[in-house]
PDB file of C-alpha atoms and ligand atoms in Angstrom:
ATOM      1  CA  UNK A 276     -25.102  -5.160  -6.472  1.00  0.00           C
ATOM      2  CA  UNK A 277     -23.657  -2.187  -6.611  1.00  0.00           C
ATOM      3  CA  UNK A 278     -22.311  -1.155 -10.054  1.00  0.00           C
ATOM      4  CA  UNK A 279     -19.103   1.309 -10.898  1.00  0.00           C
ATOM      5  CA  UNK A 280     -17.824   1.710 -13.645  1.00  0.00           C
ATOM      6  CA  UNK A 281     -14.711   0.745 -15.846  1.00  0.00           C
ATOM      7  CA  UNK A 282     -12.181   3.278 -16.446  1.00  0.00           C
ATOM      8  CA  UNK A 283     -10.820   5.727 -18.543  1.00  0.00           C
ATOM      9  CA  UNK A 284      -7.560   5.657 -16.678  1.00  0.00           C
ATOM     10  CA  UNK A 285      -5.618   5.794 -13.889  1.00  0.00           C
ATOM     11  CA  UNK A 286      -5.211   2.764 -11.246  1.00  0.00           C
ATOM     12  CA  UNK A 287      -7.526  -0.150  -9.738  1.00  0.00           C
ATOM     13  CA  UNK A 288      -6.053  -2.048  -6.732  1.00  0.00           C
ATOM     14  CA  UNK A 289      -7.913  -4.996  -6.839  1.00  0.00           C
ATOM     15  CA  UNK A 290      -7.710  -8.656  -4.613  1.00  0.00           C
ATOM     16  CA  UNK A 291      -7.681  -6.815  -1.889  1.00  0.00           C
ATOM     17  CA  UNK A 292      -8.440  -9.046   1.538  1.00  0.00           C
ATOM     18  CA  UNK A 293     -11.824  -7.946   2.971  1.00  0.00           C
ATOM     19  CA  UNK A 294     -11.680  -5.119   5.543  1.00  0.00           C
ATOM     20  CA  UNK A 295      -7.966  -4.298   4.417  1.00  0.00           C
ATOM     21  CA  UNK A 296      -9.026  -1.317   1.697  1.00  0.00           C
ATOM     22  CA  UNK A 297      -9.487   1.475   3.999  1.00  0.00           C
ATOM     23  CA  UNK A 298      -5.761   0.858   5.768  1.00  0.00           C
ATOM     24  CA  UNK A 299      -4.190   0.971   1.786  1.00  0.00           C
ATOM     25  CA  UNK A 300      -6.499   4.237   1.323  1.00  0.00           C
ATOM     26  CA  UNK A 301      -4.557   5.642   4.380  1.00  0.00           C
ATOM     27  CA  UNK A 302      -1.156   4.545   3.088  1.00  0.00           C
ATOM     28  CA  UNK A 303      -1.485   5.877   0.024  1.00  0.00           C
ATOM     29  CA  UNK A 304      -3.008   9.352   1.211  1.00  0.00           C
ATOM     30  CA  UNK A 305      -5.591   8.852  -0.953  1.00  0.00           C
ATOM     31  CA  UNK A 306      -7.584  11.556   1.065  1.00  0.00           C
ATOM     32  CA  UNK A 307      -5.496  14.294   0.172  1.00  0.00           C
ATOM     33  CA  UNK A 308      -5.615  13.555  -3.949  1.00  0.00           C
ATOM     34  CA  UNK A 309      -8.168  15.755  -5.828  1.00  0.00           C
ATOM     35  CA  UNK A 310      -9.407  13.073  -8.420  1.00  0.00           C
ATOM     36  CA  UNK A 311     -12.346  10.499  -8.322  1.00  0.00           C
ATOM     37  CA  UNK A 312     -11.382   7.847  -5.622  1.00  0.00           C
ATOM     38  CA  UNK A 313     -13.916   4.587  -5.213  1.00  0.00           C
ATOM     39  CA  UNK A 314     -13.660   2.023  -2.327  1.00  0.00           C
ATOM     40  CA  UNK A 315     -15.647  -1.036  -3.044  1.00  0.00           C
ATOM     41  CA  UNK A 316     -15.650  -3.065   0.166  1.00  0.00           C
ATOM     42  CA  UNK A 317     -17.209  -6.390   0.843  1.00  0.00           C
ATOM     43  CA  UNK A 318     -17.110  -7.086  -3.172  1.00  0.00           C
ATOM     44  CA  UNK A 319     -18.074 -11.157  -4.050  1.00  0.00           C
ATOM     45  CA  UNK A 320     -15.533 -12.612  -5.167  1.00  0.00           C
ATOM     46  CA  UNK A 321     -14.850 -16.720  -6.887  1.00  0.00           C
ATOM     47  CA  UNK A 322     -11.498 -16.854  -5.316  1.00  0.00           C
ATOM     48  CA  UNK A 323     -11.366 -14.898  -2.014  1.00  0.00           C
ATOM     49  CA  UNK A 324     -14.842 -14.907  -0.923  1.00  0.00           C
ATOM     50  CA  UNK A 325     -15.056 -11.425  -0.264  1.00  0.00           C
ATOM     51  CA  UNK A 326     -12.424  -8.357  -1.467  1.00  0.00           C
ATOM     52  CA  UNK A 327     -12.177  -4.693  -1.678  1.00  0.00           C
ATOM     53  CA  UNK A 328     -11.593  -2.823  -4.646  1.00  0.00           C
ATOM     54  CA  UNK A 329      -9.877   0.842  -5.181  1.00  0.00           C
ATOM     55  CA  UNK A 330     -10.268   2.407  -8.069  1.00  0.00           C
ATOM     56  CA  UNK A 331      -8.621   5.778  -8.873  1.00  0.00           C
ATOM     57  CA  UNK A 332      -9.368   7.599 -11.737  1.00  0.00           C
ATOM     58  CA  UNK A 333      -6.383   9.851 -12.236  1.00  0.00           C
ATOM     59  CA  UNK A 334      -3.211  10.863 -14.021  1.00  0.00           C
ATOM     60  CA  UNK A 335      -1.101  11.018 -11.516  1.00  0.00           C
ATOM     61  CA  UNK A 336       1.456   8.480 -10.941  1.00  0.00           C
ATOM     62  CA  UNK A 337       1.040   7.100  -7.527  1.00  0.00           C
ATOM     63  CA  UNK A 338       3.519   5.064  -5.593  1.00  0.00           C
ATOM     64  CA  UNK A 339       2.323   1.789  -4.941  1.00  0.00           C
ATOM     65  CA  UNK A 340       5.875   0.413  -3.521  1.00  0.00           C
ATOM     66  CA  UNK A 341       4.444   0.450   0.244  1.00  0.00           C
ATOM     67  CA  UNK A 342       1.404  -2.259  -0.716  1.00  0.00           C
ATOM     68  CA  UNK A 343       4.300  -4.610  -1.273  1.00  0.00           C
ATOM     69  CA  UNK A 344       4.816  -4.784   2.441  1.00  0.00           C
ATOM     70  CA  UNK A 345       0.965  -4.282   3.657  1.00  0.00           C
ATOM     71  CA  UNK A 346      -0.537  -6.751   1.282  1.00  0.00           C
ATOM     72  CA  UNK A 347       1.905  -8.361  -1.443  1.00  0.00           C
ATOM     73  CA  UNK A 348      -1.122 -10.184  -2.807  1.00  0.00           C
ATOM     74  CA  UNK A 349      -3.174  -7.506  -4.101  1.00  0.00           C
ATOM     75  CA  UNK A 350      -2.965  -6.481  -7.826  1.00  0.00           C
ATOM     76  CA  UNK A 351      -2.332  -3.256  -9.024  1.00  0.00           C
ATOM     77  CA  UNK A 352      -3.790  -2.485 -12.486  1.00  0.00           C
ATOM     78  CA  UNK A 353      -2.921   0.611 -14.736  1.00  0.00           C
ATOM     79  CA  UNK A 354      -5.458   1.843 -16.943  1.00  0.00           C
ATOM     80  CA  UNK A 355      -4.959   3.749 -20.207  1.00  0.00           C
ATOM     81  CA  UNK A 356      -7.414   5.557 -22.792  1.00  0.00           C
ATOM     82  CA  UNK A 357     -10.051   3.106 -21.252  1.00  0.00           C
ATOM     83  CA  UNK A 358      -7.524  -0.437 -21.540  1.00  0.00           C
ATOM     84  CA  UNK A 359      -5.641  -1.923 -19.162  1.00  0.00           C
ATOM     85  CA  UNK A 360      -2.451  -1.320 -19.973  1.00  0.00           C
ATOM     86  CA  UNK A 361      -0.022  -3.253 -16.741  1.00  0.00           C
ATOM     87  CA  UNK A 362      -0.460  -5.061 -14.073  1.00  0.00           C
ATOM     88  CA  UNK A 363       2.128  -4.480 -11.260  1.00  0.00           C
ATOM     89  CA  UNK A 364       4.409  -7.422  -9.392  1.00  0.00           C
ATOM     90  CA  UNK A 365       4.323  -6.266  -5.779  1.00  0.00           C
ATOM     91  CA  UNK A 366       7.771  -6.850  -3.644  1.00  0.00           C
ATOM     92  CA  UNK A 367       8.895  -6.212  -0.463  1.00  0.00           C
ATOM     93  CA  UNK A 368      10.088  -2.255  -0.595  1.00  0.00           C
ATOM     94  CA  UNK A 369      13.847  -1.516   0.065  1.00  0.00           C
ATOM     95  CA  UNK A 370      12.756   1.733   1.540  1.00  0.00           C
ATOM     96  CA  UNK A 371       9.714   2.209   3.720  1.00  0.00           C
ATOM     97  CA  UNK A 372       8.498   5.649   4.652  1.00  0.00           C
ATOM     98  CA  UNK A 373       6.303   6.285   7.745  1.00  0.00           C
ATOM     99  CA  UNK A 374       3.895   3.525   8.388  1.00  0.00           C
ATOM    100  CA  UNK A 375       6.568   1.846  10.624  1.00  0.00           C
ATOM    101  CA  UNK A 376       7.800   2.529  14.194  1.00  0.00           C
ATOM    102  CA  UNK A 377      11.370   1.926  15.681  1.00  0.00           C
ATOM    103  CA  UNK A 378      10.559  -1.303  18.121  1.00  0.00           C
ATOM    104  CA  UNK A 379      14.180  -0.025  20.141  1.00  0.00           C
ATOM    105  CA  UNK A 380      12.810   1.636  23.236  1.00  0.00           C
ATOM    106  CA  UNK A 381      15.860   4.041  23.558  1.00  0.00           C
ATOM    107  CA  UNK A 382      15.426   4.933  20.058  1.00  0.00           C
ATOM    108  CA  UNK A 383      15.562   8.526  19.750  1.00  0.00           C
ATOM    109  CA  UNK A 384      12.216   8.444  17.558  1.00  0.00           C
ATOM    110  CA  UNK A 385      10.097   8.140  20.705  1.00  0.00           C
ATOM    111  CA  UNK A 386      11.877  11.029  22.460  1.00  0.00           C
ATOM    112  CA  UNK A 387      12.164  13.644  19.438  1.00  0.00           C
ATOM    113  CA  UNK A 388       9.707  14.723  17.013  1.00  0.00           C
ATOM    114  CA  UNK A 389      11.813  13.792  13.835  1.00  0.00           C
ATOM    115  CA  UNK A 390       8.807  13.214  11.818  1.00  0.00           C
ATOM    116  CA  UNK A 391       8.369  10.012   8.942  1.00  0.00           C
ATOM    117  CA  UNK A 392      11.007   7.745   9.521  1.00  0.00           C
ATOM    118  CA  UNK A 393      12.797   5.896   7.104  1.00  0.00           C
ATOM    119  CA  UNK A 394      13.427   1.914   7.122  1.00  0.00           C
ATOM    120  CA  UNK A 395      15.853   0.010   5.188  1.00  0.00           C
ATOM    121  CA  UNK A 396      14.909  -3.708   4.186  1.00  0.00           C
ATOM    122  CA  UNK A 397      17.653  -6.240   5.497  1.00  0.00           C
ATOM    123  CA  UNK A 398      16.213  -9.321   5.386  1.00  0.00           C
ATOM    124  CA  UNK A 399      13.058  -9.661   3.021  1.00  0.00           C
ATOM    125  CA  UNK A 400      11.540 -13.482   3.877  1.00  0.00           C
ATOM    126  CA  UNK A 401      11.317 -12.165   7.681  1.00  0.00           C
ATOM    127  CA  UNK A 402      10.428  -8.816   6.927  1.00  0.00           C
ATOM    128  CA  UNK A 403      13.172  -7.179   8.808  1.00  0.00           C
ATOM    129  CA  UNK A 404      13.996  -3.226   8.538  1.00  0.00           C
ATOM    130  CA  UNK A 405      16.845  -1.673   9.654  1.00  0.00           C
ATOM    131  CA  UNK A 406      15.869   2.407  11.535  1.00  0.00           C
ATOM    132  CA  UNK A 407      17.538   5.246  10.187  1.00  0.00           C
ATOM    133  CA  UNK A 408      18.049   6.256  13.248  1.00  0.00           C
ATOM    134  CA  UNK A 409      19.713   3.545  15.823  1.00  0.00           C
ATOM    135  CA  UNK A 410      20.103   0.731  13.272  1.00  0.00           C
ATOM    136  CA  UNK A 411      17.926  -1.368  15.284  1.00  0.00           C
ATOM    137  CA  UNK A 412      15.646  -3.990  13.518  1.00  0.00           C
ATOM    138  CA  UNK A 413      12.157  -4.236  13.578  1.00  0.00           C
ATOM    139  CA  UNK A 414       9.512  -6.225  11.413  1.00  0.00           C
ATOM    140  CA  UNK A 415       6.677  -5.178   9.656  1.00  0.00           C
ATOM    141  CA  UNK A 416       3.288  -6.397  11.726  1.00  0.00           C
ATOM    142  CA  UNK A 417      -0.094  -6.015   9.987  1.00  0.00           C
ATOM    143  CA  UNK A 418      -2.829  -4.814  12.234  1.00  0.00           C
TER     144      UNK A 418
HETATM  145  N1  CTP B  10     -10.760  -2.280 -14.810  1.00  0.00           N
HETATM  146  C1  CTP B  10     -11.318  -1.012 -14.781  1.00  0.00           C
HETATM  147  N2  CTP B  10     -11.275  -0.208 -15.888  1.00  0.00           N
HETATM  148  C2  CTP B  10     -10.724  -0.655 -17.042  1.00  0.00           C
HETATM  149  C3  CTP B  10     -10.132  -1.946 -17.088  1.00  0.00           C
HETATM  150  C4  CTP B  10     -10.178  -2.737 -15.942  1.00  0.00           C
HETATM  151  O1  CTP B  10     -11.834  -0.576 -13.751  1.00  0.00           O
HETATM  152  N3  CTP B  10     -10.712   0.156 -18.104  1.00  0.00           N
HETATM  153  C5  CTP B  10     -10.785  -3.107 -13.597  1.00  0.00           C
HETATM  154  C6  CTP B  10     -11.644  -4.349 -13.744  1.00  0.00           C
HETATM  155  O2  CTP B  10     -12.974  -4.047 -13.408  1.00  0.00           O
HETATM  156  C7  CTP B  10     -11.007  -5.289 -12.728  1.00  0.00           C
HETATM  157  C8  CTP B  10      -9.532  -4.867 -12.733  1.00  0.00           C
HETATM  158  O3  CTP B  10      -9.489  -3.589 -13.329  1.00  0.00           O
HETATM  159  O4  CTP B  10     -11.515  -5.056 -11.429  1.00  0.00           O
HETATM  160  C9  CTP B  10      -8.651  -5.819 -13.495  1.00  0.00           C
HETATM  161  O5  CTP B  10      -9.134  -5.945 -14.812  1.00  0.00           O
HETATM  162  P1  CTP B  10      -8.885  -7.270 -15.645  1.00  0.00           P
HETATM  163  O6  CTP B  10      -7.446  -7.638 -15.629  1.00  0.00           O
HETATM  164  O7  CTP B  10      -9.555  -7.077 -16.969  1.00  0.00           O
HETATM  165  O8  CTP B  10      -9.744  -8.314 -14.797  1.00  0.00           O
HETATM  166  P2  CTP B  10      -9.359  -9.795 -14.385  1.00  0.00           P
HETATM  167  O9  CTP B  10      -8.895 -10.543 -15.577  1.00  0.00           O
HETATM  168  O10 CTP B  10     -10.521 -10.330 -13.626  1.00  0.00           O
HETATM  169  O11 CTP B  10      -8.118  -9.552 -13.398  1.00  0.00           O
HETATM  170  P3  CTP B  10      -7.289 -10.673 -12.615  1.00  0.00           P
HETATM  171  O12 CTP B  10      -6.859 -11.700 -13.609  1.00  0.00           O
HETATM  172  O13 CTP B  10      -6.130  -9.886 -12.040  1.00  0.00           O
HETATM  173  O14 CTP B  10      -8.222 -11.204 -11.557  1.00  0.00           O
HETATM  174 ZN1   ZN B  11      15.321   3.401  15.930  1.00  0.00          ZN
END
């Protein structure tokens, strides 16, 4: 088994479902962040079989709202001067940012470049956003 270590500080995502890690390391733009980054994929684990673990060892303050809606069951840990300090309660996000797609086909977002496009939560228990653009509704589908 592969060991890493515990850290100093910054953030472990942890519970992860198996094969889901590297989809949350492209949400979160992990890429483009300067600090150590770990995936641990396949990890054993008592409850879930198998998981994936990210750890980030950083002092940046990362926003973790979009996990909510790609996998409210993971846990997000905060780590301080080597303790863990929180753990964050994951919820659906009022606002999401651009890992959704307008399902209206006349929506102008398929016509125009107009970039990330915002999503307003209208109905959490069916995952329902509302497009900034045509006010059409569209639900949040994992791949
Ligand atoms: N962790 C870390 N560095 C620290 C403290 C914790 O990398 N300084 C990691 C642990 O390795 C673990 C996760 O953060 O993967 C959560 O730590 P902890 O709450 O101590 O573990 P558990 O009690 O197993 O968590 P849970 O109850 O959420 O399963
Ligand atoms: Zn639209």
């Amino acid at each position: 088994m592969i060991n890493v270590s515990k850290l100093k500080k910054g953030i472990v995502i942890d519970h992860i479902e198996a094969g889901h890690g590297f989809q949350i390391y492209k949400e979160l733009h992990l890429n483009e962040i300067d600090d150590v980054v770990v995936l641990l994929k396949n990890i054993p684990s008592k409850k879930m079989g198998k998981k994936d673990i990210i750890k980030i060892e950083t002092d940046l303050e990362l926003d973790m709202t979009v996990l909510g809606l790609i996998d409210p069951n993971v846990t997000v840990n905060f780590v301080k001067d080597g303790e863990l300090k929180s753990k964050l309660q994951l919820t659906l996000p009022q606002r999401v940012k651009g890992i959704m797609s307008c399902k209206n086909p006349r929506c102008i977002t398929h016509y125009e470049k107009v970039g990330d496009i915002d999503f307003y939560l209208v109905d959490a228990e069916k995952k329902l956003y509302r497009c900034e653009y045509c006010d059409s509704y569209t639900t949040f589908i994992e791949d």
